[in-house]
Tab-separated table of C-alpha atoms in Angstrom:
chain	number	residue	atom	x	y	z
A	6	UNK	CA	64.872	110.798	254.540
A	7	UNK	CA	62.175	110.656	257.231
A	8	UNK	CA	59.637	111.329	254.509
A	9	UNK	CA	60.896	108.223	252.824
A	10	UNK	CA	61.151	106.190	256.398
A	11	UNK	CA	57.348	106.667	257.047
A	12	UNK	CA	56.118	105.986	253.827
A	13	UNK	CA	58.317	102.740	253.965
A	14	UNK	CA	56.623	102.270	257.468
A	15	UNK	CA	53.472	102.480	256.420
A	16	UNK	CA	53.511	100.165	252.881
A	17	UNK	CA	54.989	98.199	255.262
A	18	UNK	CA	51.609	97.998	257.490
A	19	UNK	CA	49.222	98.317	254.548
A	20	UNK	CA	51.559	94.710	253.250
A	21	UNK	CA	50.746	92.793	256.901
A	22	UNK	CA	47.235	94.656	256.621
A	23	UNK	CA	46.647	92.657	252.985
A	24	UNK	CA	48.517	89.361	254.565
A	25	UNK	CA	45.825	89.279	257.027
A	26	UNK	CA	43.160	89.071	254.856
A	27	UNK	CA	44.686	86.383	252.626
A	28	UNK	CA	45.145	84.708	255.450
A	29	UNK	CA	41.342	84.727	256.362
A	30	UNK	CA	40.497	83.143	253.342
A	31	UNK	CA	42.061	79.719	254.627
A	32	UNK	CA	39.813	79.484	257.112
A	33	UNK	CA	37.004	76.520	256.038
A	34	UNK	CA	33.621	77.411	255.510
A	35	UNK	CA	31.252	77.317	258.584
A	36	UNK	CA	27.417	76.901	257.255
A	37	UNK	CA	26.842	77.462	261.315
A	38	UNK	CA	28.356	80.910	261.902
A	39	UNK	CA	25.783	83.297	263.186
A	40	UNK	CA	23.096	80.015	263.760
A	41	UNK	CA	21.811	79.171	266.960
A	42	UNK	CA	22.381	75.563	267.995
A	43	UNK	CA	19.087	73.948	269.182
A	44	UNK	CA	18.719	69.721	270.952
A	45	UNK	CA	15.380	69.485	270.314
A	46	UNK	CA	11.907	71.663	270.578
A	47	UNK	CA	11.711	72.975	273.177
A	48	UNK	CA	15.010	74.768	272.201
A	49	UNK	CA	13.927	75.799	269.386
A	50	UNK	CA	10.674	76.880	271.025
A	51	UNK	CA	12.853	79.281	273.293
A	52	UNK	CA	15.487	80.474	270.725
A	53	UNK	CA	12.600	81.652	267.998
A	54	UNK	CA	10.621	83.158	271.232
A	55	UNK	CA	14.272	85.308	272.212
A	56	UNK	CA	14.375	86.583	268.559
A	57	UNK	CA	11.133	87.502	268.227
A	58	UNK	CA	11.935	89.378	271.567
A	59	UNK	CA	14.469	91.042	271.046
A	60	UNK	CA	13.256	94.095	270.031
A	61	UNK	CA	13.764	93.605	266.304
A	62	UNK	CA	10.363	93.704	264.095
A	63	UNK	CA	12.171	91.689	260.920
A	64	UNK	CA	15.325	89.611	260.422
A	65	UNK	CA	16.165	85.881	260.179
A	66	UNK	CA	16.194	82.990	262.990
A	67	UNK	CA	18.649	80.842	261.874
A	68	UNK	CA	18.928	77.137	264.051
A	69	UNK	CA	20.816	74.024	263.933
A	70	UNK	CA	20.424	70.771	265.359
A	71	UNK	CA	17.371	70.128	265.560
A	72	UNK	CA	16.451	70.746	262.270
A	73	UNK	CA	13.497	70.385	260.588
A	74	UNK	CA	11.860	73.001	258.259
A	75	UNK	CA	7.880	71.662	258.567
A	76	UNK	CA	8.329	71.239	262.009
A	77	UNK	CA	10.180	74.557	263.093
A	78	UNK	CA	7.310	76.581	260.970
A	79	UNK	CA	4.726	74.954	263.152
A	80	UNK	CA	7.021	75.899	266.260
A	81	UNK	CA	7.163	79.336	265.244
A	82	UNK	CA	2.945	79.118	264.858
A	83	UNK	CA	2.866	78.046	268.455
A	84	UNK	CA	5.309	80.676	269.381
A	85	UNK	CA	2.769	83.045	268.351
A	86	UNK	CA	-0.147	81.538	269.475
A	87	UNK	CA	0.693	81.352	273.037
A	88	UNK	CA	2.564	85.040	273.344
A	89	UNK	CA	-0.135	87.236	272.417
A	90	UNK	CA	2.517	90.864	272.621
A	91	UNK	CA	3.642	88.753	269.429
A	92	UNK	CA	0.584	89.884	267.579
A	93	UNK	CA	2.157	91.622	264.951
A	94	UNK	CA	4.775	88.940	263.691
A	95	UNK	CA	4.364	87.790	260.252
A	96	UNK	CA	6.470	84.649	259.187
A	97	UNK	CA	8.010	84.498	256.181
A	98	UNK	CA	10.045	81.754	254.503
A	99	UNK	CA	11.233	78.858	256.479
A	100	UNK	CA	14.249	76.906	254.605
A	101	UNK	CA	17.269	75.243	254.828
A	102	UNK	CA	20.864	76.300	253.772
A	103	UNK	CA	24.541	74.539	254.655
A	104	UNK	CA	23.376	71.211	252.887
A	105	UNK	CA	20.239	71.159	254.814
A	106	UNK	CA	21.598	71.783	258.185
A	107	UNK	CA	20.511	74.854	258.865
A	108	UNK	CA	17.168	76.318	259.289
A	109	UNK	CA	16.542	79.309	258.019
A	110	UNK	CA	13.324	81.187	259.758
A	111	UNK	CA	12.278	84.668	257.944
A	112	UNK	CA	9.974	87.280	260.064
A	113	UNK	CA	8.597	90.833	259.646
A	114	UNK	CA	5.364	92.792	260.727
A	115	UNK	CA	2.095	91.815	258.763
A	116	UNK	CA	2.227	94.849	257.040
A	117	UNK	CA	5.265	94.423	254.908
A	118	UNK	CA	5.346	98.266	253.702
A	119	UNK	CA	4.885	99.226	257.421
A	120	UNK	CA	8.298	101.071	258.947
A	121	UNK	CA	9.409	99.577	262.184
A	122	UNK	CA	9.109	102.858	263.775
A	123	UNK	CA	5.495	102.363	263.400
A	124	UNK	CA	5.010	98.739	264.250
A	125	UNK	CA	6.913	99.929	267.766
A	126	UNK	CA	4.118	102.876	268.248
A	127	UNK	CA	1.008	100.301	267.614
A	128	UNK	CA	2.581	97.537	270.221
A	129	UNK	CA	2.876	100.621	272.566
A	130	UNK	CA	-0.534	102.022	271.877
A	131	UNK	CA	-2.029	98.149	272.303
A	132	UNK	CA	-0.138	98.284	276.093
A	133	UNK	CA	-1.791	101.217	276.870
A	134	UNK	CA	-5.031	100.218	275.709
A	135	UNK	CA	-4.604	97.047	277.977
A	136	UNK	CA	-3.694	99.289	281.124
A	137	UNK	CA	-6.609	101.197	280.944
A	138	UNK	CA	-8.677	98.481	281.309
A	139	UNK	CA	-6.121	96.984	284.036
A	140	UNK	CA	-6.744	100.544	286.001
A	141	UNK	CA	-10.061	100.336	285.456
A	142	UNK	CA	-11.018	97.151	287.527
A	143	UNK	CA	-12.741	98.041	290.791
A	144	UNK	CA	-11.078	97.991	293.449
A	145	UNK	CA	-11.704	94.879	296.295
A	146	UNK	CA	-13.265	92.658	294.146
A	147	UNK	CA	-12.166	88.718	294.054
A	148	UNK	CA	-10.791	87.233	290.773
A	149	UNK	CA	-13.698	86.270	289.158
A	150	UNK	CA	-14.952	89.539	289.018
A	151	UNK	CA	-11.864	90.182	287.694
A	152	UNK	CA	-12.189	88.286	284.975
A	153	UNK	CA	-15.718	89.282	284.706
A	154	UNK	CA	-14.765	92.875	284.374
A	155	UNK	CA	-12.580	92.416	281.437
A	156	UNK	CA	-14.347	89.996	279.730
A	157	UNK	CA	-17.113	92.839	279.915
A	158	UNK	CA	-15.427	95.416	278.846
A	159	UNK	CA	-13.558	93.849	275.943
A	160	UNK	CA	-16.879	92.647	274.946
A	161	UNK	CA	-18.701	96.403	275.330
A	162	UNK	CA	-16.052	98.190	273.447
A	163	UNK	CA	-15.689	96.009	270.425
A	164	UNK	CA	-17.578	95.404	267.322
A	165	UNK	CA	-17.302	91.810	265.724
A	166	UNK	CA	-16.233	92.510	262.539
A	167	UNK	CA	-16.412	89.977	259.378
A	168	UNK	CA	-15.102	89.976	256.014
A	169	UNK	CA	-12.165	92.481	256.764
A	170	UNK	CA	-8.720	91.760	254.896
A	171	UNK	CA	-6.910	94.822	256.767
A	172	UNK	CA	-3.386	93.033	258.127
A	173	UNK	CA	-4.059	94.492	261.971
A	174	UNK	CA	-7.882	93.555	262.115
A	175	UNK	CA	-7.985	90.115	263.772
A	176	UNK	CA	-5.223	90.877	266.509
A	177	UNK	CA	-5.218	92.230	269.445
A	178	UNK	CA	-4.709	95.611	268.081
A	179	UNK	CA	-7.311	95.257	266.385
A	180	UNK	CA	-9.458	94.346	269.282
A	181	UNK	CA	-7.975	97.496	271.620
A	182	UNK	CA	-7.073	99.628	269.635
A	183	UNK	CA	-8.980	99.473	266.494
A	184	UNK	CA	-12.359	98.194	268.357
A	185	UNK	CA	-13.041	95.948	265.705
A	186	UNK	CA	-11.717	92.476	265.434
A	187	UNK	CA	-12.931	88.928	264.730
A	188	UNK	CA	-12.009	85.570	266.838
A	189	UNK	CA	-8.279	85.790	267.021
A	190	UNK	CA	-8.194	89.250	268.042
A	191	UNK	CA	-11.213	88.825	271.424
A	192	UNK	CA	-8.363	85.854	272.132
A	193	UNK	CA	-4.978	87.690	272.319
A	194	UNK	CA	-6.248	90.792	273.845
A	195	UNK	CA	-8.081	88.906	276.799
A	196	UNK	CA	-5.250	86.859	277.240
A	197	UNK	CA	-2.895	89.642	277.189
A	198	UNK	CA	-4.617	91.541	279.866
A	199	UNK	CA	-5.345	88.492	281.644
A	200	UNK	CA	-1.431	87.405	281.841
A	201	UNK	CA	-0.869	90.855	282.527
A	202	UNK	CA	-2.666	90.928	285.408
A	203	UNK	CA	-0.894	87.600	286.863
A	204	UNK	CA	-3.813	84.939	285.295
A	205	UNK	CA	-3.059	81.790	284.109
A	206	UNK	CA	-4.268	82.436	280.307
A	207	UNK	CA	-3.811	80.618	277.509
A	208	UNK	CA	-5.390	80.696	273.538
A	209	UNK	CA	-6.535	77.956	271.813
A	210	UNK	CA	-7.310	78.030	267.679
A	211	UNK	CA	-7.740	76.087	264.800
A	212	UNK	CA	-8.719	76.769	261.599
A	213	UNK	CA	-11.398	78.779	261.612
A	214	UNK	CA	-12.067	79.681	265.059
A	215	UNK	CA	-10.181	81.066	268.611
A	216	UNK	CA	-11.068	81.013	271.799
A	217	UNK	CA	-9.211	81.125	275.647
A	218	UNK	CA	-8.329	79.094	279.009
A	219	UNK	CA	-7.733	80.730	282.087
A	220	UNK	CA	-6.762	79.376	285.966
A	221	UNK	CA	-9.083	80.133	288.655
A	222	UNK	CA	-8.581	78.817	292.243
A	223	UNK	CA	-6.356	75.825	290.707
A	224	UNK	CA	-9.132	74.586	287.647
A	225	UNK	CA	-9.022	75.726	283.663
A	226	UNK	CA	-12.243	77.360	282.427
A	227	UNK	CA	-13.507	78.034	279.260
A	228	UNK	CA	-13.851	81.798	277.897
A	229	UNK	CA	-14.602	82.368	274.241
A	230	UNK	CA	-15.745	86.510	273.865
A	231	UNK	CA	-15.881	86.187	270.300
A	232	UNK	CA	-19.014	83.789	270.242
A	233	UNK	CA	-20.256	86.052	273.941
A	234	UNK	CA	-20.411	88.895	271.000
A	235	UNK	CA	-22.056	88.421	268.395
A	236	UNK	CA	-22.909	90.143	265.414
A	237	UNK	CA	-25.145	92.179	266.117
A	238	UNK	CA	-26.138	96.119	265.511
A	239	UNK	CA	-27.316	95.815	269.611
A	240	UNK	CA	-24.115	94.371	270.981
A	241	UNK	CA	-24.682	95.610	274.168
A	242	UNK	CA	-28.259	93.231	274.018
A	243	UNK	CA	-27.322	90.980	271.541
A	244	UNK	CA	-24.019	89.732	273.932
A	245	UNK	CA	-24.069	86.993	276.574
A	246	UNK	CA	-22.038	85.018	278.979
A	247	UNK	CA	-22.942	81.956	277.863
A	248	UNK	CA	-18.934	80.764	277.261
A	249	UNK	CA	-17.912	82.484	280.212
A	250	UNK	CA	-16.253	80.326	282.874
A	251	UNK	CA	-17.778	77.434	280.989
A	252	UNK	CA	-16.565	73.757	281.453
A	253	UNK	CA	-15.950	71.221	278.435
A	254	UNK	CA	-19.759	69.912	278.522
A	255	UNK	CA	-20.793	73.522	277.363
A	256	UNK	CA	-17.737	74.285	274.690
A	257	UNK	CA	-17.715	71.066	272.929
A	258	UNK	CA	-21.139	71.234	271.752
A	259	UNK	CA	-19.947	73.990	269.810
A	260	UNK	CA	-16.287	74.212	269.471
A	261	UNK	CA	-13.920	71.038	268.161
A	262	UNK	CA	-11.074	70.505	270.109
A	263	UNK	CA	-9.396	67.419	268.070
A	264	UNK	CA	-8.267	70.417	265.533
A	265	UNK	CA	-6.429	72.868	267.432
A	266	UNK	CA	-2.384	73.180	267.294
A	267	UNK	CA	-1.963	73.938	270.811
A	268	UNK	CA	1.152	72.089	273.184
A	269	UNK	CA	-1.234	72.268	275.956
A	270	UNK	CA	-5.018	72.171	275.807
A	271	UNK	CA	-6.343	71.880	279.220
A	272	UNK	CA	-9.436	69.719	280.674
A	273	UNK	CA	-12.353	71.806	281.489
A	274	UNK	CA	-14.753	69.880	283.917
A	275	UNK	CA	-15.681	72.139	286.735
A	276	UNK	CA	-18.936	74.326	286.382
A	277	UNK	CA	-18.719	76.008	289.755
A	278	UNK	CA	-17.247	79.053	288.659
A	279	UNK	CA	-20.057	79.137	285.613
A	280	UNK	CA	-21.470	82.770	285.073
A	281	UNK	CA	-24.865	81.144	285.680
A	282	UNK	CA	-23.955	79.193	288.206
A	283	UNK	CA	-22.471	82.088	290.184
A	284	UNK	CA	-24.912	84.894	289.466
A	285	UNK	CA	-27.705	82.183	290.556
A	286	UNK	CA	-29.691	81.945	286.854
A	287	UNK	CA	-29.222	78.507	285.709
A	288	UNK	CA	-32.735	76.521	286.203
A	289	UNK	CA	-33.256	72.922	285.982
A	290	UNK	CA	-37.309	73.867	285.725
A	291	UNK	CA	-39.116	77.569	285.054
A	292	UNK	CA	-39.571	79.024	288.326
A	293	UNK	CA	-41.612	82.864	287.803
A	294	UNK	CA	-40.720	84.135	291.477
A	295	UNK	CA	-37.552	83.035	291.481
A	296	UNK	CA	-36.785	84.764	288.266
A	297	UNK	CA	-38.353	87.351	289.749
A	298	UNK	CA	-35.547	87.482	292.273
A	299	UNK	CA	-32.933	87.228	290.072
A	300	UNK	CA	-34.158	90.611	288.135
A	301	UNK	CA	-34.166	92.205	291.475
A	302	UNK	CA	-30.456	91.050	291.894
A	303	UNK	CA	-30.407	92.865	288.519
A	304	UNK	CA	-32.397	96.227	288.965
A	305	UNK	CA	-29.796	98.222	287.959
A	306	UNK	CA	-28.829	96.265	284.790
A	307	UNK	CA	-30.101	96.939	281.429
A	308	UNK	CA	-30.453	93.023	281.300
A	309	UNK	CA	-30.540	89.771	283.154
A	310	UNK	CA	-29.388	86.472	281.327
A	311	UNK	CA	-31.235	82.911	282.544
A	312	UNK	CA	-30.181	79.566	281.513
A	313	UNK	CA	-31.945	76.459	281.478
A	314	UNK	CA	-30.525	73.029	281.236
A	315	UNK	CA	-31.409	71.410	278.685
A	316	UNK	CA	-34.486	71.911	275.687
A	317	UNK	CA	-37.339	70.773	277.133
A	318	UNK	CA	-36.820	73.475	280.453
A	319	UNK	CA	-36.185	75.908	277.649
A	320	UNK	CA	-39.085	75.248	275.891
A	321	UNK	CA	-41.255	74.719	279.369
A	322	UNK	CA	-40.067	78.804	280.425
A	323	UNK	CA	-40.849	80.236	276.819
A	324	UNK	CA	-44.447	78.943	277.279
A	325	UNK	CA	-44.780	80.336	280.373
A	326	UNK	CA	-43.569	83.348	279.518
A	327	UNK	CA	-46.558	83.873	277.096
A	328	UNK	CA	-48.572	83.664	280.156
A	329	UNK	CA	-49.542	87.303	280.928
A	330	UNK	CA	-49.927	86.570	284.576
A	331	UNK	CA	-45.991	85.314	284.460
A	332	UNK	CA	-45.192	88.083	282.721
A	333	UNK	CA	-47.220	90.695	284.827
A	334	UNK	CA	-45.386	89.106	287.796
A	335	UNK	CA	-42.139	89.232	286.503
A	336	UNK	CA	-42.758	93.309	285.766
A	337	UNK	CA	-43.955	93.644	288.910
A	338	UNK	CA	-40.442	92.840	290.333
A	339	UNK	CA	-39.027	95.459	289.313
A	340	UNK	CA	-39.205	98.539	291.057
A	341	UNK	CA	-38.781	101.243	288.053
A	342	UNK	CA	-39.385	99.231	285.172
A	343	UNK	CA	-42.455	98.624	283.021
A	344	UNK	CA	-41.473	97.794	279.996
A	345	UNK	CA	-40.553	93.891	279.880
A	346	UNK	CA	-38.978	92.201	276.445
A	347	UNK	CA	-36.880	88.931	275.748
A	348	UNK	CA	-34.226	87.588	273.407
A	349	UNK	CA	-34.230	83.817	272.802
A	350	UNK	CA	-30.842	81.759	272.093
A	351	UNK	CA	-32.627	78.169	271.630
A	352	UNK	CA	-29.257	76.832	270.856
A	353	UNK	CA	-27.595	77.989	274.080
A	354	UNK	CA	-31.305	77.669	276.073
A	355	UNK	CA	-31.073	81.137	277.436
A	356	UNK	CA	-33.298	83.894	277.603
A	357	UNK	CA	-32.247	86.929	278.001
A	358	UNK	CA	-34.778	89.576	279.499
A	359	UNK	CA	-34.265	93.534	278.387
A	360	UNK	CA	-35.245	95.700	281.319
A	361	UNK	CA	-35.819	99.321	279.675
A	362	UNK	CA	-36.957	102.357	281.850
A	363	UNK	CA	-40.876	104.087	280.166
A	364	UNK	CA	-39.648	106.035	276.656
């Protein structure tokens, strides 16, 4: 008999077990279950930014509300543009489901085949990569050096690579990790590291071409590495500063703004914190002595960078430098170095003068 009253007792739960789930299925459809409800943008700005975030490396964002599917793929884009630890986000599909109410936002690495165990270790390795440059800024110097420094180094330790199809290449993994990178990838790392080390730092792109802002003393500035690295066997000669700190007079000439897909692209019209400006080496007219001064600033460099403003100055200092007497002079100002030899950028009027020890 208690055999029997337990097995009654327990058809007896497995019967309100199976009423329960009948029940469920008289509950209505609800196309928003598991969907995010968004007002407007900048919701949906924040709610694809907490997804990507949240330590996931694929899934599916899906919104409501403010819904629409060509709009919340170019939200996503911006997402990405201005969070640079995003580097590694591919997004898929963007559709709608729940007669067109919801959005549906797909995301995984770039490399689909690519475990997530893996995408975790390369976002860790480009952190570290970042950190040693952090540590490695000297110690008392102001913010522009700062800025300097990195800019430098980023520049020093990275070839400018072209034509490369590799999914990684043109991020900032690329850049720190990988040393090789094109536009996109001298972008997010220098804004990373820049952000990182409490700068103001933004990215600005559009379709074939990236480039950064940055904050200094309350005014945006120009910084574009990619085009301060050229392509070049000699990157450590073949590099400049000439978008450095730069104001919207210098980029414009050679970058179009009226392209980009940023929310916020910044005015640039202060030149005081201009490489040249700073380090002294921007001419309005060739001056031989006090060139000469600014390679004594410079007696320890391999190099010394001097700008002219406009063509005809440009033109004026290469003619003098084919004077010998010039040139002799300008030798002479240097303490341990005879051998004197010059790159010309006639585009960017700069000269750039290669200081090389005998041998």
């Amino acid at each position: 008999m208690k055999i029997l009253k337990k097995f009654l007792l327990l058809l007896t739960f497995l019967l309100l077990l199976c009423g329960c789930e009948y029940d469920d299925y008289d509950v209505p459809y609800n196309p928003h279950d598991g969907a995010t409800y968004v007002p407007d943008e900048e919701a949906m700005y924040q709610a694809i930014y907490k997804k990507l975030t949240s330590g996931k490396f694929r899934g599916e964002i899906c919104l409501y509300g403010y819904a629409n599917v060509e709009r919340a793929f170019e939200i996503s884009e911006m997402v990405l543009l201005e969070h640079p630890e995003l580097f590694w986000v591919n997004i898929g599909a963007v559709g709608t489901s729940g007669n067109n109410d919801v959005i549906s936002i797909n995301y995984g690495n770039r490399d689909f085949d690519m475990p997530d165990s893996k995408v975790k270790k390369i976002c860790d390795e480009v952190s570290e990569a970042a950190d040693l440059i952090i540590n490695s800024v000297p110690e008392g110097v102001d913010d522009w050096e700062k800025i300097l420094f990195v800019h430098d180094e980023i520049i020093k330790n990275t070839w400018y690579q072209s034509g490369d199809l590799e999914s990684y290449t043109d991020t900032a993994y690329g850049c720190l990790v990988k040393r090789r990178t094109q536009s996109d990838g001298y972008a997010q790392a220098f804004q990373y590291i820049m952000e990182r080390m409490g700068f103001e730092c933004g990215m600005v792109t559009n379709k074939y071409h990236s480039w950064n802002f940055i904050r200094l003393d309350g005014k945006y500035y120009w910084v574009d590495l990619a085009y301060d690295d050229p392509n070049s066997d000699n990157s450590e000669y073949g590099s400049t500063h000439e978008f450095f700190l730069c104001a919207d007079s210098e980029l414009t000439e050679n970058h179009d703004l009226s392209k980009g897909k940023n929310r916020f692209v910044p005015k640039c019209e202060d030149i005081s914190k201009y490489y040249y400006v700073v380090d002294g080496s921007y001419f309005n007219s060739f001056d031989a002595s006090a060139i000469a001064e600014i390679m004594k600033k410079h007696s320890d460099d391999a190099q010394v960078e001097v700008k002219f403003s406009d063509e005809n100055v440009y033109n004026d200092a290469l003619k003098c430098l084919e004077d010998n007497e010039v040139v002799t002079e300008l030798i002479q100002a240097q303490n341990d170095k005879d051998i004197l030899s010059y790159w010309m950028y006639p585009d960017y009027h700069i000269i750039k003068v290669i200081l090389a020890p005998e041998g």
